[in-house]
Short mmCIF file of C-alpha atoms in Angstrom, two decimals:
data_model
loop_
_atom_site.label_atom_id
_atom_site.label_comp_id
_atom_site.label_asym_id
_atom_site.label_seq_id
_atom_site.Cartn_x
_atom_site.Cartn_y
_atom_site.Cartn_z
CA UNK A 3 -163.27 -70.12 -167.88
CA UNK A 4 -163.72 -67.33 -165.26
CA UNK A 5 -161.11 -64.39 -165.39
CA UNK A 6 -160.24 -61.39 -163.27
CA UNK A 7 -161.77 -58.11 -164.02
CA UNK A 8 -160.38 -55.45 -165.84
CA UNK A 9 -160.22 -51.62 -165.22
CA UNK A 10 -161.08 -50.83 -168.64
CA UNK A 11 -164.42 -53.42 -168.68
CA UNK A 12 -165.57 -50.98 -165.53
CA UNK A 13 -167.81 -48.29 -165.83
CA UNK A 14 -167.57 -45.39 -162.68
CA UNK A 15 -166.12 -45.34 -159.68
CA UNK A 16 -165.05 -49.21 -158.46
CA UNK A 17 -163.64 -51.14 -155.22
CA UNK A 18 -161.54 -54.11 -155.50
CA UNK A 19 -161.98 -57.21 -153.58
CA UNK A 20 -160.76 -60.52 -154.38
CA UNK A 21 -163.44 -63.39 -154.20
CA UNK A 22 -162.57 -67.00 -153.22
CA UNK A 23 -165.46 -69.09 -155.61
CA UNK A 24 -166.61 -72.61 -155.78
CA UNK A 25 -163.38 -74.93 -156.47
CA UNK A 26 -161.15 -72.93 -155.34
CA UNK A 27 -161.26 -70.78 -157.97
CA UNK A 28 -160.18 -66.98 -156.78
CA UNK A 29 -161.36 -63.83 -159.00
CA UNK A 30 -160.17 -60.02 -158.45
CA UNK A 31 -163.49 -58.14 -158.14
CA UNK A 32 -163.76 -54.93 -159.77
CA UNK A 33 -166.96 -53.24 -158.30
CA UNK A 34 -169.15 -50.37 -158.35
CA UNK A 35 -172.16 -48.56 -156.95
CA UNK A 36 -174.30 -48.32 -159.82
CA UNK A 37 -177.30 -50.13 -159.64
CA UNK A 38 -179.13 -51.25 -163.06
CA UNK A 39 -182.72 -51.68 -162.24
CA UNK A 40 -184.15 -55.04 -163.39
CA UNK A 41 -186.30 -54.43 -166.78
CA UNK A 42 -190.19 -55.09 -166.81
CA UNK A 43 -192.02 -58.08 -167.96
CA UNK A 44 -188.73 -59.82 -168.64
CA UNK A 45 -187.52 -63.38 -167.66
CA UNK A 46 -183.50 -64.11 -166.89
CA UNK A 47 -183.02 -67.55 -167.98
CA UNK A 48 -179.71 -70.10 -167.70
CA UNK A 49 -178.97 -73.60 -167.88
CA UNK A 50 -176.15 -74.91 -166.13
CA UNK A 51 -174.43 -78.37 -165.49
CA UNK A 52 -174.76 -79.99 -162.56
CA UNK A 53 -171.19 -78.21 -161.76
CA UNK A 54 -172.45 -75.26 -162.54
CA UNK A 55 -171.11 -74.18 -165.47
CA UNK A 56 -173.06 -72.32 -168.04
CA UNK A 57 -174.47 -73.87 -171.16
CA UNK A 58 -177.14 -71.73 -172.06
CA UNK A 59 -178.06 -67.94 -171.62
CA UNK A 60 -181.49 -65.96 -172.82
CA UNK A 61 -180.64 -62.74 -174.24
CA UNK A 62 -181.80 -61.02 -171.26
CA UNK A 63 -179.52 -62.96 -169.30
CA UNK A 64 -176.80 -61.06 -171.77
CA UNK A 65 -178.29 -57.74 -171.78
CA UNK A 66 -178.32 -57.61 -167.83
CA UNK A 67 -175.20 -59.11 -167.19
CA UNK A 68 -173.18 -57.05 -170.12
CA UNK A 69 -171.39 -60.05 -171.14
CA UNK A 70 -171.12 -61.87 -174.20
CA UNK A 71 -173.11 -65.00 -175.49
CA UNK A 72 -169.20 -66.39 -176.39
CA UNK A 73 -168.08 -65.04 -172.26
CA UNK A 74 -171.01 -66.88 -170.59
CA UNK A 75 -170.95 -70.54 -172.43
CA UNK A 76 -168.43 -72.63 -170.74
CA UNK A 77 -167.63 -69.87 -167.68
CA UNK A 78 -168.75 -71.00 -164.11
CA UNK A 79 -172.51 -69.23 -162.79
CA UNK A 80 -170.01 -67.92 -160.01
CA UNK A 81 -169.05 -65.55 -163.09
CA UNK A 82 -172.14 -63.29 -161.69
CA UNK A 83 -171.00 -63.31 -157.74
CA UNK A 84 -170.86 -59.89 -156.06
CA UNK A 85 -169.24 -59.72 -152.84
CA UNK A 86 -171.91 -58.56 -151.16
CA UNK A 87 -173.59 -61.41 -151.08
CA UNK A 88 -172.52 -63.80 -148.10
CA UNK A 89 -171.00 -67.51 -148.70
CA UNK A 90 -173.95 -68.63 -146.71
CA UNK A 91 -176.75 -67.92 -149.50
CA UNK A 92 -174.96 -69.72 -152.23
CA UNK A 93 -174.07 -73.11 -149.87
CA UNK A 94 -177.99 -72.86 -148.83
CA UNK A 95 -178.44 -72.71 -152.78
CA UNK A 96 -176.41 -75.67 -153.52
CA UNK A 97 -177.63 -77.58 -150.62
CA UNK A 98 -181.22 -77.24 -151.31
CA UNK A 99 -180.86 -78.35 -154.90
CA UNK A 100 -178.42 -80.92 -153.96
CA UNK A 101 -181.23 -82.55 -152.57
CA UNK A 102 -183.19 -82.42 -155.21
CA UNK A 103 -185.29 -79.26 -154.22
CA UNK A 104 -186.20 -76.18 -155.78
CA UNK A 105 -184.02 -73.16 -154.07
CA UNK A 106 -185.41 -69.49 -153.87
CA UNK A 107 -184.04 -66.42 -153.18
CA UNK A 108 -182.96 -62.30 -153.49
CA UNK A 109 -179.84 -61.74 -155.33
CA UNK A 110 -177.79 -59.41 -156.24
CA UNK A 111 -175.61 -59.67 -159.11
CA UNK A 112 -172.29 -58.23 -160.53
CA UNK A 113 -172.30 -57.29 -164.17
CA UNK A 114 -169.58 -57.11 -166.49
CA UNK A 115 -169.00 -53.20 -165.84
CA UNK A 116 -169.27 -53.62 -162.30
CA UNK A 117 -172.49 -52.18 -161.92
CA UNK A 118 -175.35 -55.04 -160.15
CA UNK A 119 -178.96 -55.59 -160.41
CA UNK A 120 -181.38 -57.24 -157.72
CA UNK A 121 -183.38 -60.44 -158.66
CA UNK A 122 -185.47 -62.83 -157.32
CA UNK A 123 -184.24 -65.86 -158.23
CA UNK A 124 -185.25 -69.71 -158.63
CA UNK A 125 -183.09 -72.76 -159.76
CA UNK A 126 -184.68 -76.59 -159.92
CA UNK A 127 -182.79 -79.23 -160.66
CA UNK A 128 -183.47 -80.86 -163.96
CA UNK A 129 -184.31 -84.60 -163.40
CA UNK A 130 -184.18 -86.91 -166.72
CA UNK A 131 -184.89 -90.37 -166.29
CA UNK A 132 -184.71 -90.12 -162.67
CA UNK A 133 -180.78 -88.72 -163.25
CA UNK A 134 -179.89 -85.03 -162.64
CA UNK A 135 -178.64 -83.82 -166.24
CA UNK A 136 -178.72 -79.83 -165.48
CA UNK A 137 -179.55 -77.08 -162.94
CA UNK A 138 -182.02 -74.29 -164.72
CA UNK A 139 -181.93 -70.67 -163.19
CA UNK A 140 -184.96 -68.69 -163.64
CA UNK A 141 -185.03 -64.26 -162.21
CA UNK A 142 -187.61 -62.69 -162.36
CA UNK A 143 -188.47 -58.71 -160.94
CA UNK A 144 -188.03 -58.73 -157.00
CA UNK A 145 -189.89 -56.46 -154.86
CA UNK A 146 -188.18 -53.22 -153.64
CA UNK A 147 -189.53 -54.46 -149.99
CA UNK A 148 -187.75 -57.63 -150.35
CA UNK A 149 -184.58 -56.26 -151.68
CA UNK A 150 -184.43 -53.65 -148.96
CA UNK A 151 -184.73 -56.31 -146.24
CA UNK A 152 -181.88 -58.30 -147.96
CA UNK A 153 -179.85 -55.36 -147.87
CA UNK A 154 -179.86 -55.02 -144.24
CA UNK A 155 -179.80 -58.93 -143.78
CA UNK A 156 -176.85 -59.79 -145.77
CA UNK A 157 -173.71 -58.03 -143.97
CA UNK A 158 -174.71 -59.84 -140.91
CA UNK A 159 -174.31 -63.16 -142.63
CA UNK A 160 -170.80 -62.68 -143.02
CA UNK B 24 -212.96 -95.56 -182.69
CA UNK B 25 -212.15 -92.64 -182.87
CA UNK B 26 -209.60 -90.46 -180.93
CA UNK B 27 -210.69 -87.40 -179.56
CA UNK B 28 -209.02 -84.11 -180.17
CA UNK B 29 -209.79 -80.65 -178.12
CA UNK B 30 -208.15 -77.35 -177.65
CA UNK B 31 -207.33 -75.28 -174.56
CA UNK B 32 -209.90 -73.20 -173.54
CA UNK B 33 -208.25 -69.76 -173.87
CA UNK B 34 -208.09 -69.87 -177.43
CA UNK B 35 -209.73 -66.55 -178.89
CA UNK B 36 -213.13 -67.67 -180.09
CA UNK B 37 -212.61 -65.96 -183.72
CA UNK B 38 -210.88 -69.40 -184.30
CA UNK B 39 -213.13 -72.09 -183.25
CA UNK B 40 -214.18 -72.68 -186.82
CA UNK B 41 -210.57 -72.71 -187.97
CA UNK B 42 -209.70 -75.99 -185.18
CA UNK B 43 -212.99 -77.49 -186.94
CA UNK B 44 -211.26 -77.18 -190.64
CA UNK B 45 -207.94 -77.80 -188.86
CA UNK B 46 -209.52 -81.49 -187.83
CA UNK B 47 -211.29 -82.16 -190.95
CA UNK B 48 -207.63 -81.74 -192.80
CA UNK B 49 -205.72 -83.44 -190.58
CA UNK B 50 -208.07 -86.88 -190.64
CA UNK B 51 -208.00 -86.46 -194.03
CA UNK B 52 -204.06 -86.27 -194.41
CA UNK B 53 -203.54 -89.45 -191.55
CA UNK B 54 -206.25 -91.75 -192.46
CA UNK B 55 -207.28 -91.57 -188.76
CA UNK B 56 -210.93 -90.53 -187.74
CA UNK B 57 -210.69 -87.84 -184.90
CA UNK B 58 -213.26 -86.32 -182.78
CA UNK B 59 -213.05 -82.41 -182.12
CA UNK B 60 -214.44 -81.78 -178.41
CA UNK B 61 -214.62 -78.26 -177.29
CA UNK B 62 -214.69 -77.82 -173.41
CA UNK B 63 -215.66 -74.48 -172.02
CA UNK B 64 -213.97 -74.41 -169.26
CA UNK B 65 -210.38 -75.65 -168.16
CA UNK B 66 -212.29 -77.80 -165.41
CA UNK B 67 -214.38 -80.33 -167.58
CA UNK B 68 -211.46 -80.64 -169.90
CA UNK B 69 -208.32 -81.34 -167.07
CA UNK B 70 -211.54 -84.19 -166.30
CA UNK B 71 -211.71 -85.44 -169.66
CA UNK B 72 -207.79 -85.72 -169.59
CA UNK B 73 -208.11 -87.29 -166.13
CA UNK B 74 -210.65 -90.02 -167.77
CA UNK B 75 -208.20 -90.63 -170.56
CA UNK B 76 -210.40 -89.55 -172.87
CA UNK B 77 -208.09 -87.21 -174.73
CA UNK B 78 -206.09 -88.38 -177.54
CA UNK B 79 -204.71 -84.97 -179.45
CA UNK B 80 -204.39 -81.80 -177.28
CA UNK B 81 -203.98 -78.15 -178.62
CA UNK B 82 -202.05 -77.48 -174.88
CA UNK B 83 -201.20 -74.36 -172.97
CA UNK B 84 -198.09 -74.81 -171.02
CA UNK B 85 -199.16 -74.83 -167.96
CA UNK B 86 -201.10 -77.94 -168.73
CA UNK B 87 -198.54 -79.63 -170.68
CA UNK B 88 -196.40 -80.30 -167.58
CA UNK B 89 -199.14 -82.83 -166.17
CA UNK B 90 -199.56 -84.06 -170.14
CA UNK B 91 -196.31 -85.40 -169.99
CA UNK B 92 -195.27 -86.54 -167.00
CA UNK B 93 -198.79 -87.89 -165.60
CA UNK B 94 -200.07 -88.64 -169.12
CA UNK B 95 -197.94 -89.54 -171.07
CA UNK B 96 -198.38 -87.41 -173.78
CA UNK B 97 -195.49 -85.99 -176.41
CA UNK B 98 -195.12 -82.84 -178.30
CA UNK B 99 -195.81 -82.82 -181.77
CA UNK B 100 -195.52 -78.57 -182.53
CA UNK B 101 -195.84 -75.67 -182.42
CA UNK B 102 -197.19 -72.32 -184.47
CA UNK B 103 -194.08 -70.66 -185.80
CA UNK B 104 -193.31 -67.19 -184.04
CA UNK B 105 -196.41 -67.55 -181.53
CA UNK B 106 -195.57 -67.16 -177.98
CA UNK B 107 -197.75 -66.86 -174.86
CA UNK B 108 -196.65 -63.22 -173.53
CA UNK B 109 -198.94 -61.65 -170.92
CA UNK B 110 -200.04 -57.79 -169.94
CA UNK B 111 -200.80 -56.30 -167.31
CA UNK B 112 -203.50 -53.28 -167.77
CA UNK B 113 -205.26 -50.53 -165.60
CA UNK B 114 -207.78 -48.09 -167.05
CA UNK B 115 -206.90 -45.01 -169.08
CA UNK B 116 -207.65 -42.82 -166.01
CA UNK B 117 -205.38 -44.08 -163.87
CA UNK B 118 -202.44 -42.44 -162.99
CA UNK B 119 -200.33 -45.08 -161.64
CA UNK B 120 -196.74 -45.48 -163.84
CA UNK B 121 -195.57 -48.91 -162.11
CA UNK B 122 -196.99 -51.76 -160.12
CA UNK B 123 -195.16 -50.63 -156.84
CA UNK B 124 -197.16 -47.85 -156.95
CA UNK B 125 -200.52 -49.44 -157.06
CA UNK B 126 -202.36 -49.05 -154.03
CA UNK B 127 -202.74 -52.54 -151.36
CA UNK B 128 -205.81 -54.44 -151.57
CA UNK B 129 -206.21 -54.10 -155.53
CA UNK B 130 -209.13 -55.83 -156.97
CA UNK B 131 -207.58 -58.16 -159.89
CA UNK B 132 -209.17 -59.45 -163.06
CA UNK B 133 -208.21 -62.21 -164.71
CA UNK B 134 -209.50 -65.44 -166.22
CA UNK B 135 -208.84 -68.94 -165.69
CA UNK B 136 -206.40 -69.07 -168.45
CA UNK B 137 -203.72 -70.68 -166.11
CA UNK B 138 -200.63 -69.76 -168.09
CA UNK B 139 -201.42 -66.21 -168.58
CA UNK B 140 -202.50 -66.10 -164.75
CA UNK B 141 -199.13 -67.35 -163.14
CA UNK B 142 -196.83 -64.40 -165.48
CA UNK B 143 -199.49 -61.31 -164.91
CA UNK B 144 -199.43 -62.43 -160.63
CA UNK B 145 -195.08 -62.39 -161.60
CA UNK B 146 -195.51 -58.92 -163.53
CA UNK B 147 -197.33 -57.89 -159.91
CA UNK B 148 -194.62 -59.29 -157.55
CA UNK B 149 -192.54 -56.51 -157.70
CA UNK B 150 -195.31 -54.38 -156.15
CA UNK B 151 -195.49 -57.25 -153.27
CA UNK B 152 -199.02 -58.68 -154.39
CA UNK B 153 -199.21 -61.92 -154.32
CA UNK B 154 -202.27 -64.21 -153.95
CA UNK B 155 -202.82 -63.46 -150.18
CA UNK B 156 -203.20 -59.34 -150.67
CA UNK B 157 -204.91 -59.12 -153.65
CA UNK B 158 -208.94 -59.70 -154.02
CA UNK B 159 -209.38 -61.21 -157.43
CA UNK B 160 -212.17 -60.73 -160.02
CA UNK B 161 -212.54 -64.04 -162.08
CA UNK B 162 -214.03 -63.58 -165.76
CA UNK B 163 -215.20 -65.90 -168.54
CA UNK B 164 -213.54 -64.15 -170.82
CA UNK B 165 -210.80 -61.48 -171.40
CA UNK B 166 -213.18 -58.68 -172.96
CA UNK B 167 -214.90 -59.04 -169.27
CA UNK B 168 -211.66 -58.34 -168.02
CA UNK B 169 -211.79 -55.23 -169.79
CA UNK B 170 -215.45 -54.17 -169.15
CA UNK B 171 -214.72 -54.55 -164.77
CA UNK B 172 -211.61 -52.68 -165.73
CA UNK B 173 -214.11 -49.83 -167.98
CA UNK B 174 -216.47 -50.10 -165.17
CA UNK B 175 -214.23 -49.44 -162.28
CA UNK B 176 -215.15 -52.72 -160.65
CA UNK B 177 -210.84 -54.22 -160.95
CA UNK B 178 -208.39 -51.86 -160.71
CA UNK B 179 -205.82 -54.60 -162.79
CA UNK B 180 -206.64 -56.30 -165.68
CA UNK B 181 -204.19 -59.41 -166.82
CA UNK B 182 -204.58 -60.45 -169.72
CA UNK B 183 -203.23 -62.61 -172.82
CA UNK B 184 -201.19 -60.46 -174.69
CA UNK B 185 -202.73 -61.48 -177.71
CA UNK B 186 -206.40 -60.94 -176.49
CA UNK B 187 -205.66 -57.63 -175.50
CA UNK B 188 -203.91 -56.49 -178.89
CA UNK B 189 -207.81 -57.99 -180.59
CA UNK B 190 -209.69 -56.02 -178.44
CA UNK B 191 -211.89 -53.40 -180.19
CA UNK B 192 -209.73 -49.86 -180.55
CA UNK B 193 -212.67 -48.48 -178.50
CA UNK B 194 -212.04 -50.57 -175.83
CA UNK B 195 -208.14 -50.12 -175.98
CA UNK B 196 -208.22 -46.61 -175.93
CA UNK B 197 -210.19 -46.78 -172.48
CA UNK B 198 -206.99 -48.71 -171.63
CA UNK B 199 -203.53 -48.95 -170.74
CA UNK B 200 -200.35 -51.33 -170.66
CA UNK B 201 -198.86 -51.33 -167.84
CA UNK B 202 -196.37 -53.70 -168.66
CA UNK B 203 -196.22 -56.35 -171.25
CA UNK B 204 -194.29 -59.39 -170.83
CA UNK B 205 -191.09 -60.67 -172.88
CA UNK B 206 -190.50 -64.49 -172.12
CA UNK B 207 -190.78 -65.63 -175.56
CA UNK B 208 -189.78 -69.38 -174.79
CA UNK B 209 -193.67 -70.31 -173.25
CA UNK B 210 -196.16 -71.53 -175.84
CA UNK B 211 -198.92 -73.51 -176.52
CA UNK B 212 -198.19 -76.85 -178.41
CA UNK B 213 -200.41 -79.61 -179.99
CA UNK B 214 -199.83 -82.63 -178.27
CA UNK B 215 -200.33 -86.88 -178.99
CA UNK B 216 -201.56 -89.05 -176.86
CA UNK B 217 -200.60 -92.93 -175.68
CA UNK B 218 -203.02 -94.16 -177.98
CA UNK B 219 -201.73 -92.25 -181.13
CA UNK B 220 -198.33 -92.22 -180.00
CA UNK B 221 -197.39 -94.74 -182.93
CA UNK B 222 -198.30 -91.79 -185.30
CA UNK B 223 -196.38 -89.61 -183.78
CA UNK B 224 -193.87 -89.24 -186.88
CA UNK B 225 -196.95 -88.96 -189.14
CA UNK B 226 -198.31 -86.03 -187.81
CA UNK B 227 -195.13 -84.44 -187.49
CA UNK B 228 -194.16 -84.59 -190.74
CA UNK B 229 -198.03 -83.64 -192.49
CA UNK B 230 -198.25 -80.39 -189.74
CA UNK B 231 -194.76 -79.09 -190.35
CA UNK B 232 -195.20 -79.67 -194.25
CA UNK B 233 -198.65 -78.29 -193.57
CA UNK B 234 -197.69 -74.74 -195.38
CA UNK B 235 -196.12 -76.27 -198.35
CA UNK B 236 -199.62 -76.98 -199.06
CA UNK B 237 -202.63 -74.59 -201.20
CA UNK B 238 -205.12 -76.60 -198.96
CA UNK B 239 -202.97 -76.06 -195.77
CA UNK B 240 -201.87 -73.00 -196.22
CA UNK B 241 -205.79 -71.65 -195.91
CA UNK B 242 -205.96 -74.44 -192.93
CA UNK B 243 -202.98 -72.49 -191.30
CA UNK B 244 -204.86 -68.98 -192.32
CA UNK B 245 -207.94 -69.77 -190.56
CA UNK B 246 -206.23 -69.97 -187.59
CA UNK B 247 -204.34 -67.22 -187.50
CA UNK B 248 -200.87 -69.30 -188.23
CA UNK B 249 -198.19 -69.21 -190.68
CA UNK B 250 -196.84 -72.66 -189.89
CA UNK B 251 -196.31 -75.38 -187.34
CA UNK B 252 -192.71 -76.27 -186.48
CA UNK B 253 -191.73 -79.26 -184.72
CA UNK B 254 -191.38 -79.40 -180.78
CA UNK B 255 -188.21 -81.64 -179.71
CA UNK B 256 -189.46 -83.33 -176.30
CA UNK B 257 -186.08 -81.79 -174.56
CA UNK B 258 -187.58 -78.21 -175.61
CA UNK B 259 -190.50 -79.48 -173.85
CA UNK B 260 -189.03 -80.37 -170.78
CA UNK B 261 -187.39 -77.19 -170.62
CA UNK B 262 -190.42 -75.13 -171.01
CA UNK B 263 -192.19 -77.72 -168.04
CA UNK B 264 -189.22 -77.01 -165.74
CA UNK B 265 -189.37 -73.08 -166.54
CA UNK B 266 -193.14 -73.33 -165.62
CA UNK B 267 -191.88 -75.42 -162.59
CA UNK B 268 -189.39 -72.42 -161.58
CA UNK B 269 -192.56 -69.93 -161.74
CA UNK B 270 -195.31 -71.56 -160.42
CA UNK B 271 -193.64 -70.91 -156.82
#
């Protein structure tokens, strides 16, 4: 289940925006400026079905994203989509793995409170008995070069 | 014949006489006679796996991705709380506070402990080093990684957390962290073999009884372990296709 924010969830400042997600599910945005830098030495790490809803979260996963174990389990990975990133990064996602290939890229993230954090990010498919069973999502610490260029990037792939 | 058993390299040395009483128990409690080989290097062991040769493997993780799916090997457990965690260290004289900040063209030394490689060159992405822009200084072993870092000669040290944290307080306090990693789900894992594979359920059940045991229990002690715990093959895969996700 994927909700729409709420005022009181949102720390600071925020902008609205309402996001259409994968199918055709539309979320009110509740957004702000404050940036949470990504924690050293740490690993973000998800599992999702091959629809790409969540069925298991590491704890930094919950500590970055400031929702709940109970939130996360059963809500759509879209659950994490800020609007600044364009349409066009998530189809290339989904494409890529589609195919059965490992997809890489910068990301930046909308936590609970509205606040985001940058990551580099990696998802393979997970192939069992030659049948794909589950997508796993691994972030890791991105460069501040990388993330720069992907903040001038991004608005032009609107 | 017997089936041969051997350890990954990058165990600390303190314990090689532990895996030697670890074998001599386990024969003992399976009834199955089982050679202990001890390769020095990661090169003529991957070459004994290659040839087959291996029956019972005391894995890192990075090698237990081509155990499984070109070998056919299986999980059998793993040490109870132990986790492969790496760190990232300069020397106690330098300044630098973060990896962004560390000058380009660092010298960087490591060993050939794969595992422990691939997360300290992650822990230095986020200064944009990669393999390309760094010159690396390989070492046999990770107290050499601390002398070039005490002699000036690397400027980064990576290291296995745990061979860092038994390095000699005189050493250490010529040192410092930089950052320590906190994956927690990557660890080594003893390992069976096609040919044992029928006593896979025997092992299983003797190593994670193993502490239960007077005799065990100092098995378990002499190398550094509280217990073993089992290792269900889907944990497995999930560790091989986290591995997967950072060896890119």
């Amino acid at each position: 289940m994927i909700s729409d924010m709420k005022p009181e969830d949102i720390v600071g400042d925020f902008k609205e925006v309402t996001l259409d997600l994968y199918q055709s599910i539309s979320r009110k945005i509740l957004y702000t400026d404050i940036e949470i830098p990504y924690p050293d030495g740490k690993l973000i790490v998800s599992t999702t079905t091959p629809d790409g809803i969540i069925t298991h979260v590491n704890q930094s996963f919950i500590e970055m994203s400031g929702f709940t174990e109970e939130e996360l389990i059963g809500a759509p990975h879209s659950i994490l989509r800020h609007p600044d990133m364009p349409p066009a990064a998530f189809q290339d996602l989904w494409d890529t793995v589609g195919r059965g290939e490992k997809w890489q890229g910068f990301v930046k993230n909308l936590r609970k409170d509205g606040g985001y954090y940058w990551v580099k990010a990696t998802v393979i498919p997970n192939v069992r008995n030659g049948k794909l069973v589950a997508y796993t999502s691994v972030r890791r610490k991105p460069s501040r070069t990388k993330v720069e260029e992907c903040i001038k990037l991004y608005p032009t792939l609107f | 014949m017997s089936s041969m058993f051997t350890v990954s390299p990058d165990f600390t040395p303190d314990h090689l006489s532990g895996w030697y009483i670890f074998n001599t128990w386990i024969q003992r409690q399976t009834d199955t006679a089982i050679h202990l080989e001890m390769y020095n290097d990661f090169h003529s062991q991957r070459e004994a796996i290659q040839n087959d040769k291996i029956d019972l493997i005391y894995a890192n993780p990075f090698d237990a991705a081509m155990l499984v799916r070109e070998k056919g090997f299986q999980p059998l457990v793993k040490a109870v709380g132990e986790s492969d965690e790496a760190i990232i260290a300069v020397s106690a004289e330098n300044t630098v506070e973060d990896v962004a900040h560390l000058n380009e063209g660092i010298k960087v030394a490591y060993t050939e402990d794969p595992d422990v490689h691939l997360m300290g060159m992650i822990m230095l992405e986020p200064g944009d080093f990669d393999a390309n822009n760094i010159t690396p200084v390989l070492s046999d072993t990770y107290v050499l990684v601390a002398k070039h870092l005490l002699k000036g000669e690397a400027d980064v040290g990576i290291f296995l957390a745990e061979a860092y944290d038994d390095l000699s307080s005189m050493i250490k306090k010529q040192l410092r962290e930089l950052v320590r990693s906190q994956i927690s789900v990557i660890h080594h894992s003893l390992m069976i073999g096609p040919k044992l594979i029928d006593k896979k359920e025997e092992f299983q059940k003797v190593l994670t009884e193993m502490h239960n045991d007077e005799k065990g229990q100092g098995v378990l002690k002499s190398l550094n372990f509280n217990a073993w715990e089992k290792v269900e093959d889907d944990e497995m895969e999930f560790m091989i296709d986290l591995m997967d996700t950072l060896n890119t």
